[in-house]
mmCIF file with all atom_site columns, C-alpha atoms in Angstrom:
data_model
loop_
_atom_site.group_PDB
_atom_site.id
_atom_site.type_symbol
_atom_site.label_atom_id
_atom_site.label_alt_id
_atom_site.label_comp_id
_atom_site.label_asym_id
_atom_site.label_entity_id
_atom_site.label_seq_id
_atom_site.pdbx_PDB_ins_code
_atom_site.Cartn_x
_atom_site.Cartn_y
_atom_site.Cartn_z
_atom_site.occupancy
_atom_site.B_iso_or_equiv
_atom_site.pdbx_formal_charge
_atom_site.auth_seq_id
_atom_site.auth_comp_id
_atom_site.auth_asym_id
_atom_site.auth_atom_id
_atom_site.pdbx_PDB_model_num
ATOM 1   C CA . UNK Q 1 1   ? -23.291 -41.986 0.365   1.00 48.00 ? 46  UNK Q CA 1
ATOM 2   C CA . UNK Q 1 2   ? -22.861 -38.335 0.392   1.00 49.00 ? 47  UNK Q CA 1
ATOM 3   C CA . UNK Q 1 3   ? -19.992 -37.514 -2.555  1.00 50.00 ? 48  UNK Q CA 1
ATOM 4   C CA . UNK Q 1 4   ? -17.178 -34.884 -2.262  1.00 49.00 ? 49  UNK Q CA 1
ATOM 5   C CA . UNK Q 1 5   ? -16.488 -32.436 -5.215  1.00 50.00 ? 50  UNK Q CA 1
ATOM 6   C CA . UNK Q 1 6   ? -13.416 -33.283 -6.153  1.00 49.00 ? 51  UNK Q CA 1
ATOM 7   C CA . UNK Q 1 7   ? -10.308 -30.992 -5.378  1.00 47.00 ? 52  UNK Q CA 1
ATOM 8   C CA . UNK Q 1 8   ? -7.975  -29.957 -8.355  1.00 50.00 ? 53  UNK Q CA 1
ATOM 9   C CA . UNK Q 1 9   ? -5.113  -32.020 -7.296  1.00 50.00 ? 54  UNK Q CA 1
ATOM 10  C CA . UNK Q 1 10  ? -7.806  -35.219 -6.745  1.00 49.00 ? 55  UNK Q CA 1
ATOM 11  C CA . UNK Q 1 11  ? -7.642  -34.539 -3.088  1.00 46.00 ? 56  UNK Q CA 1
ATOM 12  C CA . UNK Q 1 12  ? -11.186 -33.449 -1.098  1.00 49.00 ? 57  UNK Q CA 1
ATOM 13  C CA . UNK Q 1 13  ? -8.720  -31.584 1.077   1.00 48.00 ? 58  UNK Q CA 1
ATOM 14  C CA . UNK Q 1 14  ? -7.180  -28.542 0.528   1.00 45.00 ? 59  UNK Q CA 1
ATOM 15  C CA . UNK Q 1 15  ? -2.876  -28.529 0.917   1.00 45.00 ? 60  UNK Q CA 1
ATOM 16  C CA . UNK Q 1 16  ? -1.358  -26.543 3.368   1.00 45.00 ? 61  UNK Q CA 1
ATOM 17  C CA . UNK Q 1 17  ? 0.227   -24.268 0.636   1.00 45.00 ? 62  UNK Q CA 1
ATOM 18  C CA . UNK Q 1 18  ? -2.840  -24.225 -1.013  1.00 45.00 ? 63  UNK Q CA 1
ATOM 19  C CA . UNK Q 1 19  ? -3.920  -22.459 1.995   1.00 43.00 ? 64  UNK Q CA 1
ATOM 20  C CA . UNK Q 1 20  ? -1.281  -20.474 2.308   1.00 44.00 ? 65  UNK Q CA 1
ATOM 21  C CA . UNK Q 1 21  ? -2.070  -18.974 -1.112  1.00 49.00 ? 66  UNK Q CA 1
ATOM 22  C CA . UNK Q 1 22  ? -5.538  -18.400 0.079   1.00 48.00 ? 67  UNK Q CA 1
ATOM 23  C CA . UNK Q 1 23  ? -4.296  -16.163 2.872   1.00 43.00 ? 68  UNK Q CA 1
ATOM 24  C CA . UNK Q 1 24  ? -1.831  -14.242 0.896   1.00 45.00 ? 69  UNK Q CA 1
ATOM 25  C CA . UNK Q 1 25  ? -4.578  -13.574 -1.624  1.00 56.00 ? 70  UNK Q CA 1
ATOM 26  C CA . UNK Q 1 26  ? -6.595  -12.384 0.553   1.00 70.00 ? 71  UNK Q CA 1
ATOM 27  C CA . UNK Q 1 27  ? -3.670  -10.006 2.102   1.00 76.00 ? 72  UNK Q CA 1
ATOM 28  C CA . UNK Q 1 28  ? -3.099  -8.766  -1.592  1.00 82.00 ? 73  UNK Q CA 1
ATOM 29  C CA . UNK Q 1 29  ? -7.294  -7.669  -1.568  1.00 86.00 ? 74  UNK Q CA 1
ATOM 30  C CA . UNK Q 1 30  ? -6.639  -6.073  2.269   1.00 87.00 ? 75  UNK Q CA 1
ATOM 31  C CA . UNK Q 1 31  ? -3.460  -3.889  0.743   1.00 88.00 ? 76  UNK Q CA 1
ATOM 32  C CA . UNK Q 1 32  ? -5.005  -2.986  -2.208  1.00 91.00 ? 77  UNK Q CA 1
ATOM 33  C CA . UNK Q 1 33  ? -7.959  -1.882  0.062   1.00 92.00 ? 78  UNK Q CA 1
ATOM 34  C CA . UNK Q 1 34  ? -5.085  -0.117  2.290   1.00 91.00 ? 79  UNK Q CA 1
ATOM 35  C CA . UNK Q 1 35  ? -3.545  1.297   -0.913  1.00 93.00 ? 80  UNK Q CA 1
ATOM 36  C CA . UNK Q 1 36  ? -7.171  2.781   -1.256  1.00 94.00 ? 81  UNK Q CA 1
ATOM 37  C CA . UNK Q 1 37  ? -7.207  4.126   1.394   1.00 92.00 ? 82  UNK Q CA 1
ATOM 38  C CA . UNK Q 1 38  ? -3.934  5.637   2.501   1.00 92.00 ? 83  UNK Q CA 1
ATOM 39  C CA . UNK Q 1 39  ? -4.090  7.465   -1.228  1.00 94.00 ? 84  UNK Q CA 1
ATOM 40  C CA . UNK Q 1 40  ? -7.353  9.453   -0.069  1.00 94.00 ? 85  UNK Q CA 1
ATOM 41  C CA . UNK Q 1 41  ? -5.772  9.936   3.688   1.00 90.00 ? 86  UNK Q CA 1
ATOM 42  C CA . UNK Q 1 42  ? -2.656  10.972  1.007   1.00 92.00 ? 87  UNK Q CA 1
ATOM 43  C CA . UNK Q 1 43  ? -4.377  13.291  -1.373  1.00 94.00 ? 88  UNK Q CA 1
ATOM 44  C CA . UNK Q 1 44  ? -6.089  15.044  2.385   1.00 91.00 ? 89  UNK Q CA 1
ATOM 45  C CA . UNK Q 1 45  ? -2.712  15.426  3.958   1.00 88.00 ? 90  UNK Q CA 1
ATOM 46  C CA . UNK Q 1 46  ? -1.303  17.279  0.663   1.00 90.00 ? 91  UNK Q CA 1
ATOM 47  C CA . UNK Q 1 47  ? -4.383  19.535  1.042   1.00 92.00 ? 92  UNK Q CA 1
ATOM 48  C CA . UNK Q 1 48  ? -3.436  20.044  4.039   1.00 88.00 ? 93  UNK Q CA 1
ATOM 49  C CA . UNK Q 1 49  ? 0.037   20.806  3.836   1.00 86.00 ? 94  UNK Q CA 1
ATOM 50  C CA . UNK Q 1 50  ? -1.157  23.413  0.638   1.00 89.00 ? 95  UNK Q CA 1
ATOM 51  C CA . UNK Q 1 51  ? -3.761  25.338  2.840   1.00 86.00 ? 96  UNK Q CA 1
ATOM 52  C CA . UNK Q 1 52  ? -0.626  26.013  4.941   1.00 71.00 ? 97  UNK Q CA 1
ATOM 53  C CA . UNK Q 1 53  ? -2.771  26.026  8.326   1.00 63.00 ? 98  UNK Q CA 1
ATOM 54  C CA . UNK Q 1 54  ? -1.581  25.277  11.339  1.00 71.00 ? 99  UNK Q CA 1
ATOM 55  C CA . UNK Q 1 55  ? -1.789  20.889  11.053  1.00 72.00 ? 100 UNK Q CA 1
ATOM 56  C CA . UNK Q 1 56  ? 1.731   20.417  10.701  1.00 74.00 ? 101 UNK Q CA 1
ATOM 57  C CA . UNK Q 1 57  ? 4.348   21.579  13.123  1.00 71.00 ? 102 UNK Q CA 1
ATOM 58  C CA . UNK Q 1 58  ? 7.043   24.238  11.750  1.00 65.00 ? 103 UNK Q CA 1
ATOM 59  C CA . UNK Q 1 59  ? 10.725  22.489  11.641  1.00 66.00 ? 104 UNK Q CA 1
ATOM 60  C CA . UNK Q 1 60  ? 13.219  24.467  12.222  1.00 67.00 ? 105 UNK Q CA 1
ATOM 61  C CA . UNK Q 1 61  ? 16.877  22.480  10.733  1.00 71.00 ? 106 UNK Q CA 1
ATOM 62  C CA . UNK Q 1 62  ? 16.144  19.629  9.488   1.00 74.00 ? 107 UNK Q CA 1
ATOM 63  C CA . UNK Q 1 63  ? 18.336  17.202  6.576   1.00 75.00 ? 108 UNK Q CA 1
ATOM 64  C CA . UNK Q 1 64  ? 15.817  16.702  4.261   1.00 75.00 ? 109 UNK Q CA 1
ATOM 65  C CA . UNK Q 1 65  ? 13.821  20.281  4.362   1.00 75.00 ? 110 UNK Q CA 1
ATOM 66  C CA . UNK Q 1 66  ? 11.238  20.524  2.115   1.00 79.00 ? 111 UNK Q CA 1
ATOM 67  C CA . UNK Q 1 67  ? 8.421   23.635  2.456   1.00 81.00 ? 112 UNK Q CA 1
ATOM 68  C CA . UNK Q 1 68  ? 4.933   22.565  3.801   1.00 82.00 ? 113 UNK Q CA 1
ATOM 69  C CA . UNK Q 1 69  ? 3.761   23.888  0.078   1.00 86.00 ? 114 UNK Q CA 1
ATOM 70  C CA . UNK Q 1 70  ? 5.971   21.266  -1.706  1.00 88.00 ? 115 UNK Q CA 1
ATOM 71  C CA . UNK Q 1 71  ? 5.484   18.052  0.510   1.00 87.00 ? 116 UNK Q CA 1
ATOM 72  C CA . UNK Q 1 72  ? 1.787   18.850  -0.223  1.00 90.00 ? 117 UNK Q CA 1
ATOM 73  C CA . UNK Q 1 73  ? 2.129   18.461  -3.645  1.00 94.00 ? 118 UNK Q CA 1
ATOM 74  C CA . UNK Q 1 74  ? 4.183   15.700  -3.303  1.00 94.00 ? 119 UNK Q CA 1
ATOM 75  C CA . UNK Q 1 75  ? 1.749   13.853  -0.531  1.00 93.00 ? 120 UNK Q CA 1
ATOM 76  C CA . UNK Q 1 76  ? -1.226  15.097  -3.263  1.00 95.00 ? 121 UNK Q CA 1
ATOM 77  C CA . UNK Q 1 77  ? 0.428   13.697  -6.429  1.00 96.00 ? 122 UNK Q CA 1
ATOM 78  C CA . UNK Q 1 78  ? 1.728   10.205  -4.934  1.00 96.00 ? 123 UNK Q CA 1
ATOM 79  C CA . UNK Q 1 79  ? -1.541  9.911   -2.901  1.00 95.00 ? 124 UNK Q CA 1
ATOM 80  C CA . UNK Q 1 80  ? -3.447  10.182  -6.557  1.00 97.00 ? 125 UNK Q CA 1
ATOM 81  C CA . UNK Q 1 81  ? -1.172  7.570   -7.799  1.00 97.00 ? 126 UNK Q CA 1
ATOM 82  C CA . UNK Q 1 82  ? -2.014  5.406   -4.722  1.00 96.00 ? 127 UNK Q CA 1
ATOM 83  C CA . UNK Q 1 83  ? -5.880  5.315   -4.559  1.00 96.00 ? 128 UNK Q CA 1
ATOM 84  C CA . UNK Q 1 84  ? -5.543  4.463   -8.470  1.00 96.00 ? 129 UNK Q CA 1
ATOM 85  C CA . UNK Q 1 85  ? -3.262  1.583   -7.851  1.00 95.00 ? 130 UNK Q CA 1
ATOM 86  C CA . UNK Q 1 86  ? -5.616  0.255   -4.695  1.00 94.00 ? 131 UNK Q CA 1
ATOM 87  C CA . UNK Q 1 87  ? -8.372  0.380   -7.312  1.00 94.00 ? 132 UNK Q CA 1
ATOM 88  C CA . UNK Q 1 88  ? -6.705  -1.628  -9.951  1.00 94.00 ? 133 UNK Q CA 1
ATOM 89  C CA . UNK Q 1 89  ? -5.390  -3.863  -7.380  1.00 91.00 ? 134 UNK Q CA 1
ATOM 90  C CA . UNK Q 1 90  ? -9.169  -4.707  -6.620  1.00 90.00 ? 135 UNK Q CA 1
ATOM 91  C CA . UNK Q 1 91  ? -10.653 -4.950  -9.989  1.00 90.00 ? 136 UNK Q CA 1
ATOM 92  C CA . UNK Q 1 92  ? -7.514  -7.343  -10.741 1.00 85.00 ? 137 UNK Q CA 1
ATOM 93  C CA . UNK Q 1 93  ? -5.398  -5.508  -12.736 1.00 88.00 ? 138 UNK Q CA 1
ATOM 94  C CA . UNK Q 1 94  ? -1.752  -6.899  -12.955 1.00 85.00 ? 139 UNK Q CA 1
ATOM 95  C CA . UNK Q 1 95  ? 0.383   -3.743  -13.742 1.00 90.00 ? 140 UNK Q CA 1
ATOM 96  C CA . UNK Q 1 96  ? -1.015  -2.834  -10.288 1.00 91.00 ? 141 UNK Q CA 1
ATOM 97  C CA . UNK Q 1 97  ? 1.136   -5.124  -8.432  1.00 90.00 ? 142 UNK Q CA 1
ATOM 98  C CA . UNK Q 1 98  ? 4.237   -4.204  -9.200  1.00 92.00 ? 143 UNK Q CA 1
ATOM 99  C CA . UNK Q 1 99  ? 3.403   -0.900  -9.387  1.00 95.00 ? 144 UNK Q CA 1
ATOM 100 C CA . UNK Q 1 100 ? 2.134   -1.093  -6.115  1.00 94.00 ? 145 UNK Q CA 1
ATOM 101 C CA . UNK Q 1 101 ? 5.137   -2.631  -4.649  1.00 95.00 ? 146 UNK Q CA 1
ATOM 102 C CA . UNK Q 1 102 ? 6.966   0.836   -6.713  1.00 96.00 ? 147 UNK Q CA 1
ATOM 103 C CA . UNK Q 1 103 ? 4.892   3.232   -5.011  1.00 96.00 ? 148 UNK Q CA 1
ATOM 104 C CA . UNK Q 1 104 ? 4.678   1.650   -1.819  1.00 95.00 ? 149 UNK Q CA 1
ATOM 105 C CA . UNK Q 1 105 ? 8.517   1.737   -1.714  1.00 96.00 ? 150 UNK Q CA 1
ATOM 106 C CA . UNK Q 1 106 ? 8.418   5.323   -2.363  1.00 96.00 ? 151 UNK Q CA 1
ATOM 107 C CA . UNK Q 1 107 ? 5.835   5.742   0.056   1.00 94.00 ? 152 UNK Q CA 1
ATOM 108 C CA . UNK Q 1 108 ? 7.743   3.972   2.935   1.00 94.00 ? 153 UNK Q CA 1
ATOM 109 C CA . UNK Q 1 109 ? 10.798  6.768   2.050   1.00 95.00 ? 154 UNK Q CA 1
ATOM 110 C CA . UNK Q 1 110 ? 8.976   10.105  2.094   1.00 92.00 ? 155 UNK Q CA 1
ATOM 111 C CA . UNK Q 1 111 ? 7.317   8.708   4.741   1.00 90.00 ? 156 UNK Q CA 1
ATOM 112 C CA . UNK Q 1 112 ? 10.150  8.551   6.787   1.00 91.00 ? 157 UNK Q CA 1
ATOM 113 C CA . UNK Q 1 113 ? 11.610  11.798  5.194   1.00 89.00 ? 158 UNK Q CA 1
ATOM 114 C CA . UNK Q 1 114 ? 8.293   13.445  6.523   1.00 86.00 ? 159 UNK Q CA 1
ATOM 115 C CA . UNK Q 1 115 ? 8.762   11.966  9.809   1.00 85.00 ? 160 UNK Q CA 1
ATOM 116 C CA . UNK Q 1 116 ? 9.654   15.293  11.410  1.00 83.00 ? 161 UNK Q CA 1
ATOM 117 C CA . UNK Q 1 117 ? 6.305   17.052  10.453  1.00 83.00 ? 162 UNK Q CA 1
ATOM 118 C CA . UNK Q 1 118 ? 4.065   14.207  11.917  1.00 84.00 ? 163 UNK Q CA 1
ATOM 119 C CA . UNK Q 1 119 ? 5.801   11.329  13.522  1.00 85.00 ? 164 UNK Q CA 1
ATOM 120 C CA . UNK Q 1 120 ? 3.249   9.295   14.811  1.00 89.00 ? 165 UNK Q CA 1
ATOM 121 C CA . UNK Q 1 121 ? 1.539   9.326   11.175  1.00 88.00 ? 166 UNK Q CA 1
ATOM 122 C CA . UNK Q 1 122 ? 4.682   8.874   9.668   1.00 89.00 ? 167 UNK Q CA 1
ATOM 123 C CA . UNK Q 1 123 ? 5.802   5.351   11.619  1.00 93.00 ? 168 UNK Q CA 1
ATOM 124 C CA . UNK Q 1 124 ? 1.860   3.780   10.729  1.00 92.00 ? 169 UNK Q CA 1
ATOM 125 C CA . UNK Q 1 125 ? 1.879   4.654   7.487   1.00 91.00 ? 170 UNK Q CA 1
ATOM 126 C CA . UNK Q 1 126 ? 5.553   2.910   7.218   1.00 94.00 ? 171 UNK Q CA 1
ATOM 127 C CA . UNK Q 1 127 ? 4.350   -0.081  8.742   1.00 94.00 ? 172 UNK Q CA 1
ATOM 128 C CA . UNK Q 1 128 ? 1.411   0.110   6.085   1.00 92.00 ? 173 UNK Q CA 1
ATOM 129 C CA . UNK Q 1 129 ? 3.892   0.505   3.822   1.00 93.00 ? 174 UNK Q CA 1
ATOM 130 C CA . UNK Q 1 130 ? 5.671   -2.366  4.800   1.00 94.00 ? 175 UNK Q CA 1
ATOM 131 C CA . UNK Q 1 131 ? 2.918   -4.477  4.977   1.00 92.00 ? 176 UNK Q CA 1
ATOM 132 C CA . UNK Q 1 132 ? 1.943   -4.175  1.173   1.00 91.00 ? 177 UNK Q CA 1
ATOM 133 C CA . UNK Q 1 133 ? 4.924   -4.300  -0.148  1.00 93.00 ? 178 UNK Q CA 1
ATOM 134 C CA . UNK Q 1 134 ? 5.242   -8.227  1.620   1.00 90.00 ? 179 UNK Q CA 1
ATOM 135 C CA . UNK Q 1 135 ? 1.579   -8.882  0.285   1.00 88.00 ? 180 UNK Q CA 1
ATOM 136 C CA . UNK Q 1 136 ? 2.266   -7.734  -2.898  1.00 90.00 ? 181 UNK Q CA 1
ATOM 137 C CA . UNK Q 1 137 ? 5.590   -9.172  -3.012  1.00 89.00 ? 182 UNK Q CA 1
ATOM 138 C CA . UNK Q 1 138 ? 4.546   -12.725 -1.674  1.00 83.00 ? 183 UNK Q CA 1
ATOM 139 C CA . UNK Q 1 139 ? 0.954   -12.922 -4.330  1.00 67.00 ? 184 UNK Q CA 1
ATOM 140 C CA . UNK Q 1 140 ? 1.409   -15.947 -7.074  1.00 63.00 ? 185 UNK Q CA 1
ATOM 141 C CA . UNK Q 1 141 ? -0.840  -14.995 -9.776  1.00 60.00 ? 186 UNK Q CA 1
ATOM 142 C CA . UNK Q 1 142 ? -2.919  -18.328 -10.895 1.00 57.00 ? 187 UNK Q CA 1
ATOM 143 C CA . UNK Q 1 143 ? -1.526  -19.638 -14.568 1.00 49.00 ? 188 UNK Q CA 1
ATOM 144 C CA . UNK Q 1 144 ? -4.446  -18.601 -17.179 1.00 52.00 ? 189 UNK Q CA 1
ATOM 145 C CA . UNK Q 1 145 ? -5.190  -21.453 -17.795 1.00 52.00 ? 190 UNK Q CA 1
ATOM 146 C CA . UNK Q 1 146 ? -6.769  -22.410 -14.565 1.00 54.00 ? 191 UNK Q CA 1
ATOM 147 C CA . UNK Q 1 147 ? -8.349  -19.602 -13.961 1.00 49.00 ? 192 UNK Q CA 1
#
């Protein structure tokens, strides 16, 4: 008779929230993989916005007006932070998750501040936004002691 490893909780199966878990872990790898990755499409669009070519439509009034020059540096800086914050999120770092959740937050705002300059980019990135900060928010990190 064939024997089944035993689970944790003494069961061969695995609980539903057990699997639930499993899910949201692996959402927490896919946004730190986004964070990645929407820090280097972050750090291209400040380049962009620096260069001063002709990428971004010129606004004429707008609320929040901001020169191309300065939301480059700002898209440039926070994409920086971003990519580093994916990365930690993927080796496993814990400061990254909450940080993560920070910068995401801030993301999701100039995001929407920057909406007049590229509004298609602006409204994926937010939902990107969104999207980690539930990930992040939702992740249970295992007690040491069963890890």
């Amino acid at each position: 008779m064939a024997q089944h490893a035993a689970h944790p909780t003494g069961s061969p199966h695995t609980a539903p929230t057990e699997r639930r878990e499993g899910w949201v872990t692996g959402g927490v790898t896919f946004a730190g993989v986004l964070m990645l990755c929407a820090g280097v499409l972050a750090v291209l669009q400040g380049i962009a916005a620096i260069a001063e070519d002709n990428v971004y439509a010129r606004v004429g009034t707008y609320v929040y007006e901001i020169n191309l020059t300065g939301w480059g540096w700002i898209h440039l800086v926070l994409g920086v932070l971003v990519a580093i914050t994916g990365w930690g999120l993927l080796v496993g770092q814990s400061w990254a998750r909450y940080t993560g959740i920070a910068l995401a937050a801030i993301s999701l705002i100039l995001q929407f501040i920057f909406l007049p300059y590229q509004p298609v980019w602006s409204v994926v990135m937010m939902a990107i936004d969104v999207f980690i900060i539930w990930a992040l928010s939702t992740w249970r990190e295992e007690p040491a002691a069963t890890r």
